[in-house]
Coordinates of C-alpha atoms in Angstrom, one line a residue:
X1 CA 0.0 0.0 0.0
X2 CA 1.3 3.3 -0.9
X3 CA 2.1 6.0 2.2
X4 CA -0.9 7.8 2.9
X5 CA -0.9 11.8 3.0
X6 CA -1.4 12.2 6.2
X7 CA -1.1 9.7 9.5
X8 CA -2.8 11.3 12.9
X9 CA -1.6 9.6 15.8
X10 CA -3.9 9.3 18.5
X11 CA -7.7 9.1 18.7
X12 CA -8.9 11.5 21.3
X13 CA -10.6 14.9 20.5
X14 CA -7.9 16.3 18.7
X15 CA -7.1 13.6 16.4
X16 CA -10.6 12.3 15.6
X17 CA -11.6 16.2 15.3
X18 CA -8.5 16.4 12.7
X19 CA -9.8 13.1 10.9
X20 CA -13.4 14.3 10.8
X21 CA -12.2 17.4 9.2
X22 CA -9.4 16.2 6.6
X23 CA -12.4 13.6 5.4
X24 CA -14.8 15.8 4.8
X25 CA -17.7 14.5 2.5
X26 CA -17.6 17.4 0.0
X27 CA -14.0 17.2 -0.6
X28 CA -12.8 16.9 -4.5
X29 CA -10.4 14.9 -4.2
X30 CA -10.3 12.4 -1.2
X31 CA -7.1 12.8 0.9
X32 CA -5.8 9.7 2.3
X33 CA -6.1 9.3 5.9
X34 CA -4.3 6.9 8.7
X35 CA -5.1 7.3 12.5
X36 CA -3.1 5.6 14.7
X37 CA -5.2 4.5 17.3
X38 CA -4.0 3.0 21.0
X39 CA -4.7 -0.9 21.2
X40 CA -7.7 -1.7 24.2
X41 CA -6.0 -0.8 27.3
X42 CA -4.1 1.1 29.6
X43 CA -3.2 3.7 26.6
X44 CA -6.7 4.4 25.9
X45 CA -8.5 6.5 28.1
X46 CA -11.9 6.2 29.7
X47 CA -15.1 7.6 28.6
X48 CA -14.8 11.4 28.8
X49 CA -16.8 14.5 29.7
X50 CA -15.8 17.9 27.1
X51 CA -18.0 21.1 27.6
X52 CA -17.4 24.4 25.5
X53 CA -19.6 27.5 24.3
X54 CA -20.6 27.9 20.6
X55 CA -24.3 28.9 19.0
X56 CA -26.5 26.3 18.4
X57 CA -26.2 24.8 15.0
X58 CA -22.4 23.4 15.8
X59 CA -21.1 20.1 14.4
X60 CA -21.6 17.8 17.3
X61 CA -25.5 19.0 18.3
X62 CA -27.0 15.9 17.7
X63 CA -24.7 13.7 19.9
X64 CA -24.5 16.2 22.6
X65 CA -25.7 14.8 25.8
X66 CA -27.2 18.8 27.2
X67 CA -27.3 22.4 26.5
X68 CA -27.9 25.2 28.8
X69 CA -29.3 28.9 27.7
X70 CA -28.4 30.3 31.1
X71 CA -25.4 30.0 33.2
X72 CA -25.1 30.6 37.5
X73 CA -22.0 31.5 39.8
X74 CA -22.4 31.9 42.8
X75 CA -20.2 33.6 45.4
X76 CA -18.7 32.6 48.5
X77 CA -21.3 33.8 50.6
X78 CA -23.8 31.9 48.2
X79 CA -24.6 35.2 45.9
X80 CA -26.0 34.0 42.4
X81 CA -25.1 35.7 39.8
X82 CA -27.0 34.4 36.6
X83 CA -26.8 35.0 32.9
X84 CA -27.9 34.3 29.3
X85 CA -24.8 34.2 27.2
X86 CA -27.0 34.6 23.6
X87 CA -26.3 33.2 20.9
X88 CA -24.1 31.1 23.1
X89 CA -25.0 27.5 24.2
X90 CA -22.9 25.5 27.2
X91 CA -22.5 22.6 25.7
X92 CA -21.9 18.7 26.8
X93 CA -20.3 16.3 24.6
X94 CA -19.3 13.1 26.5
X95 CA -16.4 10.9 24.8
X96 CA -18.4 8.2 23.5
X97 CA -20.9 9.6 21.5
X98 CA -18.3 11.9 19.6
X99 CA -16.3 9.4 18.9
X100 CA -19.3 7.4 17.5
X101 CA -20.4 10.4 15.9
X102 CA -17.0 10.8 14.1
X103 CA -16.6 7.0 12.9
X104 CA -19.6 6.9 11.3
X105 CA -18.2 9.9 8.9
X106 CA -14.8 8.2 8.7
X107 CA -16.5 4.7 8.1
X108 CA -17.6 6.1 4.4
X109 CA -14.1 7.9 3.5
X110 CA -12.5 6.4 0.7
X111 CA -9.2 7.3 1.7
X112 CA -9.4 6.3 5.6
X113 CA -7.5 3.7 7.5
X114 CA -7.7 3.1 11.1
X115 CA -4.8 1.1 12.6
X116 CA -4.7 -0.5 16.5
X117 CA -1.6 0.0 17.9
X118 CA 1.2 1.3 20.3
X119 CA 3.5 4.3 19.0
X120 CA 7.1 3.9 20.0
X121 CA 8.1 7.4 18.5
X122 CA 7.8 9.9 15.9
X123 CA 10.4 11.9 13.6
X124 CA 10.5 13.8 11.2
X125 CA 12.8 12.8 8.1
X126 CA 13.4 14.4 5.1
X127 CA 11.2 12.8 3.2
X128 CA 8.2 13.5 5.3
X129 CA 7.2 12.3 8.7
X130 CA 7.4 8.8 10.2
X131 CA 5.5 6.9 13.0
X132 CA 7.4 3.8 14.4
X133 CA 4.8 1.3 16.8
X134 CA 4.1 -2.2 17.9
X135 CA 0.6 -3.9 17.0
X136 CA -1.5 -5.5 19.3
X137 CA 0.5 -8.8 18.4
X138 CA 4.1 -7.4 19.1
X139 CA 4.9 -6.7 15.1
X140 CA 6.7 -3.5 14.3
X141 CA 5.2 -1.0 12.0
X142 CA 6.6 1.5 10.2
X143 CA 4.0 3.8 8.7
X144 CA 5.4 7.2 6.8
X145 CA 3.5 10.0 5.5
X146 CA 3.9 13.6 3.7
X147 CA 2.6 15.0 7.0
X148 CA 2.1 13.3 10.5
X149 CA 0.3 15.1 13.3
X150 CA 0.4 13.5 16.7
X151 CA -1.3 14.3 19.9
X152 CA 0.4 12.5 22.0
X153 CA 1.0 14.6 25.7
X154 CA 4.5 15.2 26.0
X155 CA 6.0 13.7 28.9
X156 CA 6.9 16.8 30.6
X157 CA 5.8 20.6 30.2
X158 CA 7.9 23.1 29.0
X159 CA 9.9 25.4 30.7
X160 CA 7.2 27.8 32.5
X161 CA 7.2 31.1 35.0
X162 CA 4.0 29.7 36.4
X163 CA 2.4 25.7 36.7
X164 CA -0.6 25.2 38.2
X165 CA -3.1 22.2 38.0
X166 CA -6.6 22.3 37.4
X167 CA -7.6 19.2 38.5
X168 CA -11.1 17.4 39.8
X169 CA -13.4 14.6 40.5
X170 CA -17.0 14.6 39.5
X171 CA -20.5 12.2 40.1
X172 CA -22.8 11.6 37.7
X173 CA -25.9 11.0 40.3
X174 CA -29.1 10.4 40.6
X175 CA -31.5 12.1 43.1
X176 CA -34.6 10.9 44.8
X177 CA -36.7 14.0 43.6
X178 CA -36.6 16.4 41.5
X179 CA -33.4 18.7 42.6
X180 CA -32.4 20.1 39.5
X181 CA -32.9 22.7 37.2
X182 CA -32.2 21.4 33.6
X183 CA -32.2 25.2 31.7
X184 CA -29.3 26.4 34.1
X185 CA -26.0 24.9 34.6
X186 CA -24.1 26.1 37.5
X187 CA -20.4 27.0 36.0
X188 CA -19.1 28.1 39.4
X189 CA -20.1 27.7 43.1
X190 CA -17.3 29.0 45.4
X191 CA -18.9 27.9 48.5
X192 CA -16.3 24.9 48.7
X193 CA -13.7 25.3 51.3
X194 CA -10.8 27.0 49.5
X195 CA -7.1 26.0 49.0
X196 CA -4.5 28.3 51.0
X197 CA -3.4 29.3 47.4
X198 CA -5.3 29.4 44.4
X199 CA -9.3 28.4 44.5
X200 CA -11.4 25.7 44.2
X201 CA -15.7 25.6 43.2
X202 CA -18.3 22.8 42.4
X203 CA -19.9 22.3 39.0
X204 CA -23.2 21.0 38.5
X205 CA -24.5 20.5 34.8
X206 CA -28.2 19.2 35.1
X207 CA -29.4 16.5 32.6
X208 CA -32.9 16.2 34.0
X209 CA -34.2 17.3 37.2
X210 CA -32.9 14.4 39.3
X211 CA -29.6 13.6 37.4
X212 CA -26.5 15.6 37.3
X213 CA -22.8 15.4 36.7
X214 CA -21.4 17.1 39.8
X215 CA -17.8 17.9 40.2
X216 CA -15.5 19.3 42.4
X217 CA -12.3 21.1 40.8
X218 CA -8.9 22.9 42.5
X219 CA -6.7 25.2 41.1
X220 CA -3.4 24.7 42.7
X221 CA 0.0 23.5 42.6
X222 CA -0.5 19.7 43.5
X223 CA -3.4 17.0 43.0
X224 CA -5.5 15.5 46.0
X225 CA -5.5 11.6 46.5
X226 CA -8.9 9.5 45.7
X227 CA -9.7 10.9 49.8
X228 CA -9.6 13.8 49.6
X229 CA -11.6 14.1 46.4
X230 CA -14.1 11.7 48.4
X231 CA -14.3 14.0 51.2
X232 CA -14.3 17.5 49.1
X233 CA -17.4 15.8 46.8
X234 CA -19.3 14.6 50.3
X235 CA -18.8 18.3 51.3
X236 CA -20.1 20.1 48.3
X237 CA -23.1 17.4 48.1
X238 CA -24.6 16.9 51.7
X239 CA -23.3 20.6 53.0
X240 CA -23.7 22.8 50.7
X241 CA -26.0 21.6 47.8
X242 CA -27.8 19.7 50.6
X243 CA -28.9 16.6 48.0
X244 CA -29.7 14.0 50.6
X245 CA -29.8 10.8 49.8
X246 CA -28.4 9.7 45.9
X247 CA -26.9 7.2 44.0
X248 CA -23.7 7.5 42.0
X249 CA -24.0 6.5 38.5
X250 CA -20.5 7.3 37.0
X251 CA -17.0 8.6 38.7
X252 CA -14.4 10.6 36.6
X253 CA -11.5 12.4 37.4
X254 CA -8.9 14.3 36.0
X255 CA -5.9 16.5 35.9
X256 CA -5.5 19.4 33.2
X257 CA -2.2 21.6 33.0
X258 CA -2.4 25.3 33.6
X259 CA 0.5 26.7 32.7
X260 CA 2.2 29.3 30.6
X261 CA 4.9 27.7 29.1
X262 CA 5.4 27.3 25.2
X263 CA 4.3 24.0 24.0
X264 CA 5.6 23.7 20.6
X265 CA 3.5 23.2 17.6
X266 CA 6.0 22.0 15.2
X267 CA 9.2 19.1 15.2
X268 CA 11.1 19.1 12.2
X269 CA 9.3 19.9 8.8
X270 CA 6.8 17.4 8.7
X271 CA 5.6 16.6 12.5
X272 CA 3.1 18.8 13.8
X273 CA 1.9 19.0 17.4
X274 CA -1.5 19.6 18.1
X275 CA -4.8 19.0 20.9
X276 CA -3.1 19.5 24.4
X277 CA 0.2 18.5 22.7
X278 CA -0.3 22.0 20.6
X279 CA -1.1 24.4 23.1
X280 CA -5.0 24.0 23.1
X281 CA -5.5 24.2 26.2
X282 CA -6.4 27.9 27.7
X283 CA -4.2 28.1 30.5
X284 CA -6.4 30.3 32.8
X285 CA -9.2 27.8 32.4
X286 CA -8.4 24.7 31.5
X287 CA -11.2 24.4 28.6
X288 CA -9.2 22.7 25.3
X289 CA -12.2 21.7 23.2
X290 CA -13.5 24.6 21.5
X291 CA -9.5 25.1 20.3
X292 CA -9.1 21.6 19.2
X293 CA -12.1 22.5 17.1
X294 CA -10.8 26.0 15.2
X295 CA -7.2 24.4 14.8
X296 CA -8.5 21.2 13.4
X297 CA -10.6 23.6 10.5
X298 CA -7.9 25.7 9.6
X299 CA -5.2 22.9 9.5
X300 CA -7.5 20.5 7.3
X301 CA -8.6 23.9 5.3
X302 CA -5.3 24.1 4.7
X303 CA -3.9 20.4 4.0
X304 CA -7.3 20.2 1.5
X305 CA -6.0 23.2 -0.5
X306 CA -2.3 21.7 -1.2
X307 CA -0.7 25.1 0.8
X308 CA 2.1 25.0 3.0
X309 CA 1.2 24.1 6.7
X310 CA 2.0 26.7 9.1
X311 CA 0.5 25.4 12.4
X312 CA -2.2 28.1 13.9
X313 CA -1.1 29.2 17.1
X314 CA -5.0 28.0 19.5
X315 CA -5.4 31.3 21.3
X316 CA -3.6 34.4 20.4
X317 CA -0.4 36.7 21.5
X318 CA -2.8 38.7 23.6
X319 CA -5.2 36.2 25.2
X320 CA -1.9 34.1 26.3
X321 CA -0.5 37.0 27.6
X322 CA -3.4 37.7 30.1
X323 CA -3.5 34.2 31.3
X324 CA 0.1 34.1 32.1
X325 CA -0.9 37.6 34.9
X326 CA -3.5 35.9 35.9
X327 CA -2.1 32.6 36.8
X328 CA 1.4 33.8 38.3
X329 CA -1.4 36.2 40.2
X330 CA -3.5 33.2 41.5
X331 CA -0.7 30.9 42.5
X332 CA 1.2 34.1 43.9
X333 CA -1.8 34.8 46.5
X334 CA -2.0 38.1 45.1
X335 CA -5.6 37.6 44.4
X336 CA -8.3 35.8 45.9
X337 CA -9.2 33.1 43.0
X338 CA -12.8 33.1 44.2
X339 CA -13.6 36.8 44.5
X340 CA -12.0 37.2 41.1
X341 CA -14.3 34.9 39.0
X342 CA -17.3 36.0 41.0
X343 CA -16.7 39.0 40.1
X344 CA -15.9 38.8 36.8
X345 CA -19.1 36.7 35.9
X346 CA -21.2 39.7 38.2
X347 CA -20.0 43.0 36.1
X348 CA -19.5 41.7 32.5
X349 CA -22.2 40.3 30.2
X350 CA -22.4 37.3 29.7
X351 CA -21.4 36.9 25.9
X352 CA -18.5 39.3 26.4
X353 CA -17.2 37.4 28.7
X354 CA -17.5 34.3 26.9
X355 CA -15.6 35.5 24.1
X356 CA -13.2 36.9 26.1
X357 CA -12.4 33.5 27.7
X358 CA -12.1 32.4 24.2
X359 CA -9.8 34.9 23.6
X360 CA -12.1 36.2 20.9
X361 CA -13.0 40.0 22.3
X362 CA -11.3 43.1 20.8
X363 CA -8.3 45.3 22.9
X364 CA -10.9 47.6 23.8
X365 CA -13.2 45.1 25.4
X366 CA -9.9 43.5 27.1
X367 CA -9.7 46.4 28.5
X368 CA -13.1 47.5 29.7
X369 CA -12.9 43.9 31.5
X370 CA -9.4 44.3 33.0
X371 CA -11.1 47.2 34.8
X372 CA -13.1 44.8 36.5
X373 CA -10.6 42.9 37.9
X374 CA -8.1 43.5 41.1
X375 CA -6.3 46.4 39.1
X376 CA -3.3 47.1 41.4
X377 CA -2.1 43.2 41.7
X378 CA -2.9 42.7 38.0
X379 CA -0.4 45.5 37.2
X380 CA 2.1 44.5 39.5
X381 CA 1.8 41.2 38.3
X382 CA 1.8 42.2 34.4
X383 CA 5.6 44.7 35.1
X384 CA 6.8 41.9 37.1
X385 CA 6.6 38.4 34.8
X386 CA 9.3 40.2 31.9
X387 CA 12.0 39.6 34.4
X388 CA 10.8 35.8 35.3
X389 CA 12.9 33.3 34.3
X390 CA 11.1 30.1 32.3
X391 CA 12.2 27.3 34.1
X392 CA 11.8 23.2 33.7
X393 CA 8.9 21.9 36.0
X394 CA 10.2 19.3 38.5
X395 CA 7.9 16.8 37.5
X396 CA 6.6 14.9 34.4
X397 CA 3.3 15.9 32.6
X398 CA 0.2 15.6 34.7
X399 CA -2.0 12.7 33.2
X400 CA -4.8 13.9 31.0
X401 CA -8.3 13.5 32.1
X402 CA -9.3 10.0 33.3
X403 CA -12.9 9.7 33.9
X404 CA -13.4 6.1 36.2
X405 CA -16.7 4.8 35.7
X406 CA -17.7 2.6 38.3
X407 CA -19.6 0.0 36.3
X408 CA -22.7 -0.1 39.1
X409 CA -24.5 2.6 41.2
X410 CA -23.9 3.5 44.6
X411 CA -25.8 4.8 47.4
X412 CA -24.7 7.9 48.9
X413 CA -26.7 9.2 51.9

């Protein structure tokens, strides 16, 4: 068989988003596609749970699992602060159905391959890119293409002024009556019991009014054990949200980098890096999905049109810029996490300040919201990161979001 175009190596959300775009149905000429997929296993993560903002009409509506028109945050002291981001939806996408979703398309591609196995490495040569791995059977495979994109995490972050993890455990539950309101997803609740440094909130997306996915998140240096996850959940649950009595349906958890070091987007001339492995992920908040989506169309755009690839940078000079003050900010103690998203989510509108965690609002609106923040800390902040060296974190790259289902429900009083 002759080397395909283009071989994708891994089959997460970036590389099935990549796949689904490259294979488009309306493409002239069909490109040829090979995704290199993880063998059953260790290697292949658990059923997931991705949530973004977009208006409605978006690729994946009719596998979501729910949408929300209005969006709560509530304070500290238990202030709600509610909006309706128009034309924006929060959306839910869990792992499966995408992926589903996604196959089906790839399923009727002339040009697609899927192939089941471990990658060993990946270098680029001079006559394009090439993907050494082992088959589920031991056999070594050699597969070589004009491009190769892999999104793979690397195995430690770059060098960075400022790491911090955003990391969390959520429930899927059932209630015994109707607890929920299915219109309103809470996107914040800040009355969990806060880190010394950095902040911490529950999350509860309603998918009916007695089911929920309920999660408790930190942003802070270092991780909790399955504990204290246990204890923080039983906290939010029975203290604050006051559920009563519940069963468990499914368990995830998960660790996301935060940091604002420069992940590189290119090795070589023909591997490219790109999901989590690019950059995606925004590093004041952790969301990567939306990203994943506008650098999968302009790459495929791009690879479809026979032009040179120049990888897209996922957020911008400016946006990147702002997230690196905020974070060295958080984990500095300079401001209080809590008080600043509250209040954030309180004095700008909704949509705007969507966008502008998208990094898709103007300088001007930039700054109208700066003015809403701690002003003072921000600035010190902002004059003092220039003379911050980038250094090597101590430790290796935090694993990517495993949800654990638990295979049967439990009761939780």
């Amino acid at each position: 068989m002759p080397d395909p175009e283009v071989v994708i190596v891994g089959g997460g959300a970036a590389g099935l988003s990549l796949a689904y775009r490259l294979c488009a149905p309306d493409a002239a000429t069909p490109l040829s596609v090979v995704l290199v997929d993880a063998p059953p296993g260790p290697l292949r993560p658990a059923t997931r749970t991705w949530c973004f903002w977009e208006p409605p009409g978006g690729a994946y509506d009719s596998v979501l699992s729910a949408s929300w028109q209005r969006l709560r945050v509530r304070g500290a002291d238990g202030t709600a602060t509610e909006t309706r981001p128009a034309p924006f939806l929060y959306k839910m996408l869990r792992s499966d159905a995408f992926e589903a979703h996604v196959h089906r398309r790839l399923s009727r591609a002339a040009g697609f391959r899927r192939v089941e196995a471990t990658v060993t490495a990946v270098r680029s040569t001079p006559h394009g890119g090439e993907v050494l791995a082992r088959d589920g059977r031991g056999a070594e495979l050699v597969l070589r293409a004009h491009r190769v994109f892999d999104s793979r995490p690397p195995s430690r972050l770059p060098p960075a002024r400022t790491v911090l993890l955003q990391h969390f455990a959520g429930w899927f539950v059932r209630t015994g009556r109707p607890l929920f309101d299915p219109a309103t997803a809470d996107l914040m609740d800040f009355r969990t019991r806060q880190p010394s440094r950095g902040l911490s909130f529950g999350y509860v997306l309603p998918l009916g009014p007695d089911t929920a996915l309920i999660e408790y998140t930190e942003f802070s240096r270092a991780a909790l054990d399955p504990d204290g996850y246990r204890r923080a959940l039983h906290h939010y649950t029975q203290e604050v949200l006051r559920l009563g009595e519940f069963r468990i349906i499914t368990e995830e958890r998960g660790v996301i980098p935060m940091t604002d070091g420069r992940f590189p987007r290119q090795d070589g001339r023909s591997v490219f890096r790109i999901g989590t492995a690019g950059g995606a992920t925004r590093p004041s908040t952790g969301y990567t999905f939306a990203a994943v989506q506008r650098q999968s169309r302009a790459v495929a755009a791009s690879v479809r049109a026979g032009r040179a690839l120049r990888m897209p940078a996922p957020h911008g000079a400016r946006p990147r810029a702002m997230d690196a003050v905020m974070l060295r900010a958080l984990d500095s103690g300079r401001i209080d996490g809590a008080e600043f998203f509250t209040r954030l989510f309180r004095d700008v509108p909704g949509e705007r300040l969507l966008r502008f965690l998208d990094g898709g609002t103007r300088l001007h609106e930039d700054l109208l919201i700066g003015l809403r923040t701690p002003v003072a800390p921000m600035l010190r902040t902002a004059l003092e990161l220039p003379f911050r060296s980038r250094r090597a974190p101590d430790t290796e790259h935090p694993a990517p979001p495993t949800p654990r289902p638990t295979g049967h429900e439990e009761s939780t009083p």
